CSV table of C-alpha atoms in Angstrom, one decimal:
chain,number,residue,atom,x,y,z
A,1,MET,CA,-47.7,-39.5,15.7
A,2,ALA,CA,-48.3,-36.0,15.4
A,3,GLN,CA,-45.2,-33.9,15.6
A,4,THR,CA,-43.8,-30.3,15.8
A,5,PRO,CA,-41.3,-29.2,13.0
A,6,GLY,CA,-38.3,-28.1,14.2
A,7,GLN,CA,-35.0,-26.4,12.8
A,8,GLY,CA,-33.7,-28.0,9.7
A,9,GLY,CA,-36.6,-30.3,9.0
A,10,TRP,CA,-36.6,-32.3,12.3
A,11,SER,CA,-39.5,-33.1,13.8
A,12,ALA,CA,-40.1,-34.4,17.3
A,13,PRO,CA,-43.1,-36.3,18.7
A,14,VAL,CA,-45.4,-34.5,20.9
A,15,THR,CA,-49.0,-36.2,20.8
A,16,ALA,CA,-50.5,-39.0,19.5
A,17,GLY,CA,-51.8,-39.0,15.9
A,18,PRO,CA,-51.7,-40.8,12.6
A,19,PRO,CA,-49.2,-43.7,12.7
A,20,GLU,CA,-47.2,-42.6,9.7
A,21,PHE,CA,-46.2,-39.5,7.8
A,22,LEU,CA,-45.5,-39.4,3.9
A,23,PRO,CA,-42.6,-37.0,3.4
A,24,ILE,CA,-43.1,-33.9,1.5
A,25,LEU,CA,-41.6,-32.2,-0.8
A,26,ASP,CA,-42.1,-28.5,-1.7
A,27,LEU,CA,-40.9,-27.0,-5.0
A,28,PRO,CA,-41.8,-23.4,-6.4
A,29,GLU,CA,-43.5,-22.9,-10.0
A,30,PRO,CA,-41.4,-23.6,-12.8
A,31,GLY,CA,-40.2,-19.7,-14.1
A,32,PRO,CA,-37.5,-18.6,-16.2
A,33,GLN,CA,-34.1,-19.9,-16.3
A,34,ARG,CA,-30.4,-18.5,-16.9
A,35,ARG,CA,-29.3,-20.1,-20.1
A,36,LEU,CA,-25.6,-19.5,-18.6
A,37,THR,CA,-26.1,-21.7,-15.8
A,38,VAL,CA,-28.0,-24.2,-17.6
A,39,LEU,CA,-25.4,-24.8,-20.4
A,40,PHE,CA,-22.9,-25.4,-17.5
A,41,ARG,CA,-25.4,-26.8,-14.9
A,42,TRP,CA,-24.0,-30.4,-14.7
A,43,LEU,CA,-20.5,-29.3,-14.4
A,44,LEU,CA,-21.0,-27.0,-11.9
A,45,LEU,CA,-22.7,-29.6,-9.8
A,46,VAL,CA,-19.7,-31.8,-9.8
A,47,PRO,CA,-18.2,-30.4,-6.6
A,48,GLN,CA,-21.8,-31.0,-5.1
A,49,ALA,CA,-21.6,-34.6,-6.1
A,50,ILE,CA,-18.1,-35.0,-4.5
A,51,VAL,CA,-19.5,-34.2,-1.3
A,52,LEU,CA,-23.1,-36.1,-1.4
A,53,TRP,CA,-20.6,-39.3,-2.2
A,54,VAL,CA,-18.8,-38.6,1.0
A,55,LEU,CA,-22.3,-38.0,2.8
A,56,SER,CA,-23.7,-41.0,1.6
A,57,VAL,CA,-20.6,-43.1,2.9
A,58,VAL,CA,-21.4,-41.6,6.3
A,59,ALA,CA,-25.2,-42.0,6.1
A,60,PHE,CA,-24.6,-45.8,5.3
A,61,PHE,CA,-22.8,-46.2,8.6
A,62,ALA,CA,-25.1,-44.3,10.2
A,63,ALA,CA,-28.1,-46.1,8.5
A,64,VAL,CA,-26.7,-49.4,9.5
A,65,ILE,CA,-26.1,-48.6,13.1
A,66,GLY,CA,-29.8,-46.8,13.2
A,67,TRP,CA,-30.8,-50.2,11.6
A,68,PHE,CA,-29.9,-52.3,15.0
A,69,ALA,CA,-31.1,-49.5,17.2
A,70,ALA,CA,-34.6,-49.6,15.4
A,71,LEU,CA,-34.8,-53.5,16.1
A,72,PHE,CA,-34.7,-52.7,19.8
A,73,THR,CA,-36.1,-49.6,20.2
A,74,ALA,CA,-38.6,-49.1,17.1
A,75,HIS,CA,-36.9,-45.4,17.1
A,76,LEU,CA,-34.1,-44.1,15.3
A,77,PRO,CA,-31.6,-42.7,17.6
A,78,GLU,CA,-32.2,-38.9,17.5
A,79,SER,CA,-28.8,-37.6,16.4
A,80,ILE,CA,-28.5,-40.6,13.7
A,81,ALA,CA,-32.2,-39.1,12.3
A,82,ARG,CA,-31.2,-35.7,12.2
A,83,PHE,CA,-28.1,-36.5,10.3
A,84,LEU,CA,-30.2,-38.6,7.9
A,85,ILE,CA,-32.9,-35.9,7.4
A,86,ASP,CA,-30.0,-33.4,6.7
A,87,TYR,CA,-28.8,-36.0,4.2
A,88,VAL,CA,-31.7,-36.6,2.3
A,89,GLY,CA,-32.8,-32.6,2.2
A,90,TYR,CA,-28.9,-32.1,0.9
A,91,ASP,CA,-29.5,-34.9,-2.1
A,92,THR,CA,-32.9,-33.5,-3.0
A,93,ARG,CA,-31.5,-30.2,-3.3
A,94,VAL,CA,-28.9,-30.9,-5.6
A,95,THR,CA,-31.0,-33.4,-7.2
A,96,ALA,CA,-33.5,-30.5,-8.1
A,97,SER,CA,-30.9,-28.5,-9.3
A,98,ALA,CA,-29.4,-31.4,-11.6
A,99,THR,CA,-32.9,-32.2,-13.1
A,100,LEU,CA,-33.3,-28.4,-14.0
A,101,LEU,CA,-36.4,-28.0,-11.6
A,102,ILE,CA,-34.7,-25.0,-10.1
A,103,ASP,CA,-32.4,-22.2,-11.4
A,104,ARG,CA,-30.4,-21.7,-7.9
A,105,TYR,CA,-27.3,-23.3,-7.0
A,106,PRO,CA,-27.3,-25.4,-4.0
A,107,PRO,CA,-25.3,-24.2,-0.8
A,108,PHE,CA,-22.6,-26.3,0.8
A,109,ARG,CA,-24.5,-26.7,4.0
A,110,LEU,CA,-26.1,-29.9,5.5
A,111,ARG,CA,-28.9,-28.2,7.3
A,112,GLN,CA,-31.7,-26.9,5.3
A,113,PRO,CA,-31.7,-23.4,4.4
A,114,PRO,CA,-35.0,-21.6,5.2
A,115,ASP,CA,-35.0,-19.5,2.2
A,116,PHE,CA,-33.9,-22.1,-0.4
A,117,PRO,CA,-36.8,-23.1,-2.9
A,118,VAL,CA,-36.5,-26.9,-2.4
A,119,GLN,CA,-37.9,-27.6,1.3
A,120,VAL,CA,-38.4,-31.2,2.5
A,121,GLU,CA,-40.4,-32.4,5.3
A,122,LEU,CA,-39.7,-35.4,7.1
A,123,ARG,CA,-40.9,-36.6,10.6
A,124,PRO,CA,-39.4,-39.6,11.8
A,125,GLY,CA,-41.7,-41.8,14.3
A,126,ARG,CA,-42.2,-44.8,15.7
A,127,LEU,CA,-40.9,-48.0,13.4
A,128,ASN,CA,-42.6,-51.4,12.9
A,129,ARG,CA,-39.8,-53.8,14.0
A,130,ALA,CA,-40.9,-56.5,11.6
A,131,ALA,CA,-40.7,-53.8,8.7
A,132,VAL,CA,-37.2,-53.0,10.0
A,133,PHE,CA,-35.9,-56.1,10.2
A,134,PHE,CA,-37.4,-57.0,6.5
A,135,ARG,CA,-36.6,-53.5,5.1
A,136,LEU,CA,-34.1,-54.8,2.5
A,137,ILE,CA,-36.6,-57.3,0.9
A,138,LEU,CA,-39.7,-54.8,1.1
A,139,MET,CA,-37.6,-51.8,-0.4
A,140,ILE,CA,-37.1,-53.9,-3.4
A,141,PRO,CA,-40.6,-53.2,-5.4
A,142,ALA,CA,-40.3,-49.4,-4.7
A,143,ALA,CA,-36.0,-49.6,-5.3
A,144,VAL,CA,-37.3,-51.1,-9.4
A,145,ILE,CA,-39.3,-48.2,-9.8
A,146,ASN,CA,-37.1,-45.9,-8.6
A,147,SER,CA,-34.4,-47.2,-10.7
A,148,LEU,CA,-36.8,-47.2,-13.9
A,149,LEU,CA,-37.7,-43.6,-13.1
A,150,GLY,CA,-34.0,-42.3,-13.0
A,151,THR,CA,-33.0,-44.4,-16.1
A,152,GLY,CA,-35.6,-43.2,-18.3
A,153,TRP,CA,-35.3,-39.6,-17.4
A,154,LEU,CA,-31.6,-39.7,-18.0
A,155,VAL,CA,-32.7,-41.0,-21.8
A,156,LEU,CA,-34.4,-38.1,-22.0
A,157,CYS,CA,-32.4,-35.7,-20.1
A,158,PHE,CA,-30.5,-34.2,-23.2
A,159,PHE,CA,-33.7,-33.3,-24.9
A,160,PHE,CA,-34.9,-31.5,-21.7
A,161,TRP,CA,-31.5,-29.6,-21.3
A,162,LEU,CA,-31.6,-28.5,-24.9
A,163,TRP,CA,-35.0,-27.2,-24.5
A,164,VAL,CA,-34.3,-25.3,-21.4
A,165,LEU,CA,-30.8,-24.0,-23.0
A,166,VAL,CA,-32.9,-22.6,-26.2
A,167,THR,CA,-36.1,-20.9,-24.6
A,168,GLY,CA,-35.0,-20.7,-21.0
A,169,ARG,CA,-37.8,-22.7,-19.5
A,170,LEU,CA,-38.7,-26.0,-18.5
A,171,PRO,CA,-42.3,-27.3,-20.1
A,172,ARG,CA,-44.8,-27.4,-17.7
A,173,PRO,CA,-45.4,-31.4,-18.3
A,174,VAL,CA,-41.9,-32.1,-18.0
A,175,PHE,CA,-41.6,-30.1,-14.7
A,176,GLU,CA,-44.7,-32.4,-13.4
A,177,ALA,CA,-43.4,-35.5,-14.3
A,178,THR,CA,-39.5,-34.3,-13.2
A,179,ALA,CA,-41.2,-33.5,-9.7
A,180,ALA,CA,-43.2,-36.6,-9.2
A,181,PHE,CA,-39.8,-38.4,-10.0
A,182,VAL,CA,-37.7,-36.1,-7.6
A,183,ARG,CA,-40.3,-36.7,-4.8
A,184,TYR,CA,-40.5,-40.5,-5.3
A,185,ARG,CA,-37.0,-40.8,-5.1
A,186,MET,CA,-36.7,-38.5,-1.9
A,187,ARG,CA,-39.5,-41.0,-0.3
A,188,PHE,CA,-37.9,-44.1,-1.4
A,189,ASP,CA,-34.4,-42.6,0.5
A,190,ALA,CA,-37.0,-41.7,3.3
A,191,TYR,CA,-38.2,-45.2,3.6
A,192,VAL,CA,-34.7,-47.0,3.0
A,193,LEU,CA,-33.2,-44.7,5.6
A,194,MET,CA,-35.9,-45.8,8.0
A,195,LEU,CA,-37.1,-41.8,8.3
A,196,THR,CA,-40.7,-42.8,7.8
A,197,SER,CA,-42.7,-45.8,7.8
A,198,ALA,CA,-44.6,-45.0,5.0
A,199,TYR,CA,-43.9,-46.8,1.7
A,200,PRO,CA,-42.8,-44.6,-1.4
A,201,LYS,CA,-46.3,-43.6,-3.1
A,202,GLY,CA,-48.0,-41.0,-5.3
A,203,LEU,CA,-46.0,-41.4,-8.3
A,204,PHE,CA,-48.7,-40.1,-10.5
A,205,GLY,CA,-49.3,-37.0,-8.1
A,206,GLU,CA,-52.9,-36.2,-6.1
A,207,GLU,CA,-56.1,-35.1,-7.1
A,208,ARG,CA,-56.9,-31.4,-7.7
A,209,PRO,CA,-58.7,-30.3,-4.8
A,210,ALA,CA,-62.1,-29.6,-5.5
A,211,PRO,CA,-63.4,-25.7,-5.7
A,212,GLY,CA,-64.0,-24.3,-2.5
A,213,ALA,CA,-62.6,-27.2,-0.7
A,214,GLY,CA,-60.7,-24.3,1.5
A,215,ALA,CA,-57.2,-26.5,1.3
A,216,LEU,CA,-54.9,-23.6,-0.8
A,217,PRO,CA,-52.0,-25.1,-2.6
A,218,VAL,CA,-48.8,-24.4,-0.4
A,219,SER,CA,-46.2,-24.7,-3.3
A,220,ALA,CA,-46.3,-26.6,-6.8
A,221,THR,CA,-46.0,-29.9,-5.5
A,222,ARG,CA,-48.3,-29.6,-2.2
A,223,PRO,CA,-50.3,-31.0,-3.8
A,224,LEU,CA,-48.6,-32.2,-6.9
A,225,VAL,CA,-51.4,-32.5,-9.5
A,226,LEU,CA,-50.0,-33.7,-12.8
A,227,SER,CA,-51.6,-33.1,-16.2
A,228,GLY,CA,-52.1,-35.8,-19.0
A,229,GLY,CA,-49.0,-34.6,-20.5
A,230,GLY,CA,-47.2,-34.9,-17.0
A,231,LYS,CA,-48.6,-38.4,-16.5
A,232,GLY,CA,-47.7,-39.5,-20.1
A,233,PHE,CA,-43.7,-38.3,-19.4
A,234,VAL,CA,-44.0,-40.3,-15.9
A,235,VAL,CA,-45.1,-43.3,-18.1
A,236,ALA,CA,-42.2,-42.5,-21.0
A,237,PHE,CA,-39.8,-42.7,-17.6
A,238,LEU,CA,-40.7,-45.9,-16.6
A,239,VAL,CA,-41.1,-47.8,-20.3
A,240,LEU,CA,-37.7,-46.2,-21.4
A,241,GLY,CA,-36.3,-47.1,-17.9
A,242,LEU,CA,-37.4,-50.8,-18.7
A,243,ALA,CA,-36.0,-50.7,-22.1
A,244,GLY,CA,-32.8,-49.4,-21.3
A,245,HIS,CA,-32.5,-52.1,-18.5
A,246,VAL,CA,-33.1,-54.7,-21.0
A,247,SER,CA,-31.1,-53.5,-23.6
A,248,SER,CA,-28.2,-53.5,-21.5
A,249,ASP,CA,-28.7,-57.1,-19.8
A,250,TRP,CA,-28.8,-58.2,-23.3
A,251,ALA,CA,-25.6,-56.4,-24.2
A,252,SER,CA,-24.2,-57.8,-21.5
A,253,THR,CA,-25.3,-61.4,-22.1
A,254,ASP,CA,-24.0,-61.0,-25.7
A,255,HIS,CA,-20.8,-59.7,-24.7
A,256,GLY,CA,-20.3,-62.3,-21.9
A,257,THR,CA,-21.3,-65.2,-24.5
A,258,SER,CA,-19.0,-63.7,-27.3
A,259,ASN,CA,-16.0,-63.7,-24.9
A,260,ASP,CA,-16.5,-67.5,-23.9
A,261,THR,CA,-16.8,-68.4,-27.5
A,262,THR,CA,-13.3,-66.6,-28.1
A,263,THR,CA,-11.8,-68.4,-25.0
A,264,THR,CA,-13.0,-71.7,-25.7
A,265,ALA,CA,-12.2,-71.8,-29.5
A,266,PRO,CA,-9.8,-74.5,-30.5
A,267,ALA,CA,-6.1,-73.4,-31.6
A,268,ARG,CA,-5.4,-74.1,-35.0
């Protein structure tokens, strides 16, 4: 369904068109960053994390109500869709700052600021009732990938932070891979919250436009073209994320076995 964008990233359906819209993330090209803001980046974002936690609680209940409504109407109620779009946008802006993709502090503003370097485009439309009913099951594969990406990025984030602190700039391959992770995360959230019927995809970016094709890049992530190094870092995120989860499970199992042995040991 073709739709007309409005204020805050909201789009109202106007004419017939494609059945689903894959959410878009626009980011600027990587540039120099102020070392002082990099040094205290994660500390400065603590208030944002608190706000996001409160918003996530509201978003949960909004999504539950929207799920029941979508089962009967195949659409999210407009007020719920507006709030969830704003929530996903807010979360994405904070995530982009936390992952060192931008050097701007996110404003405490729910509605998407038109002058902020991170822009999210979402177009909620008609939903498949069966896909809505089984959403929690259908989302599992994407949830696994999203979790692996997040864990893998966290394993390497200290080295990324240290590099930017020293050089004042995020390396291009790291920027590409991190942007791919943040975009996938945004698309996953949009799918879970029923803001799109499009399943999360595009983790390894898009093909480079052919010369003379006429389509000019809109931003650094539209289209998101990953170099060999960028794809390598995405694979590293997935592999390290898997290793992190496996080691965590083993540690939990070993700890539980040790506790059981201690508990059941006969007294002397």
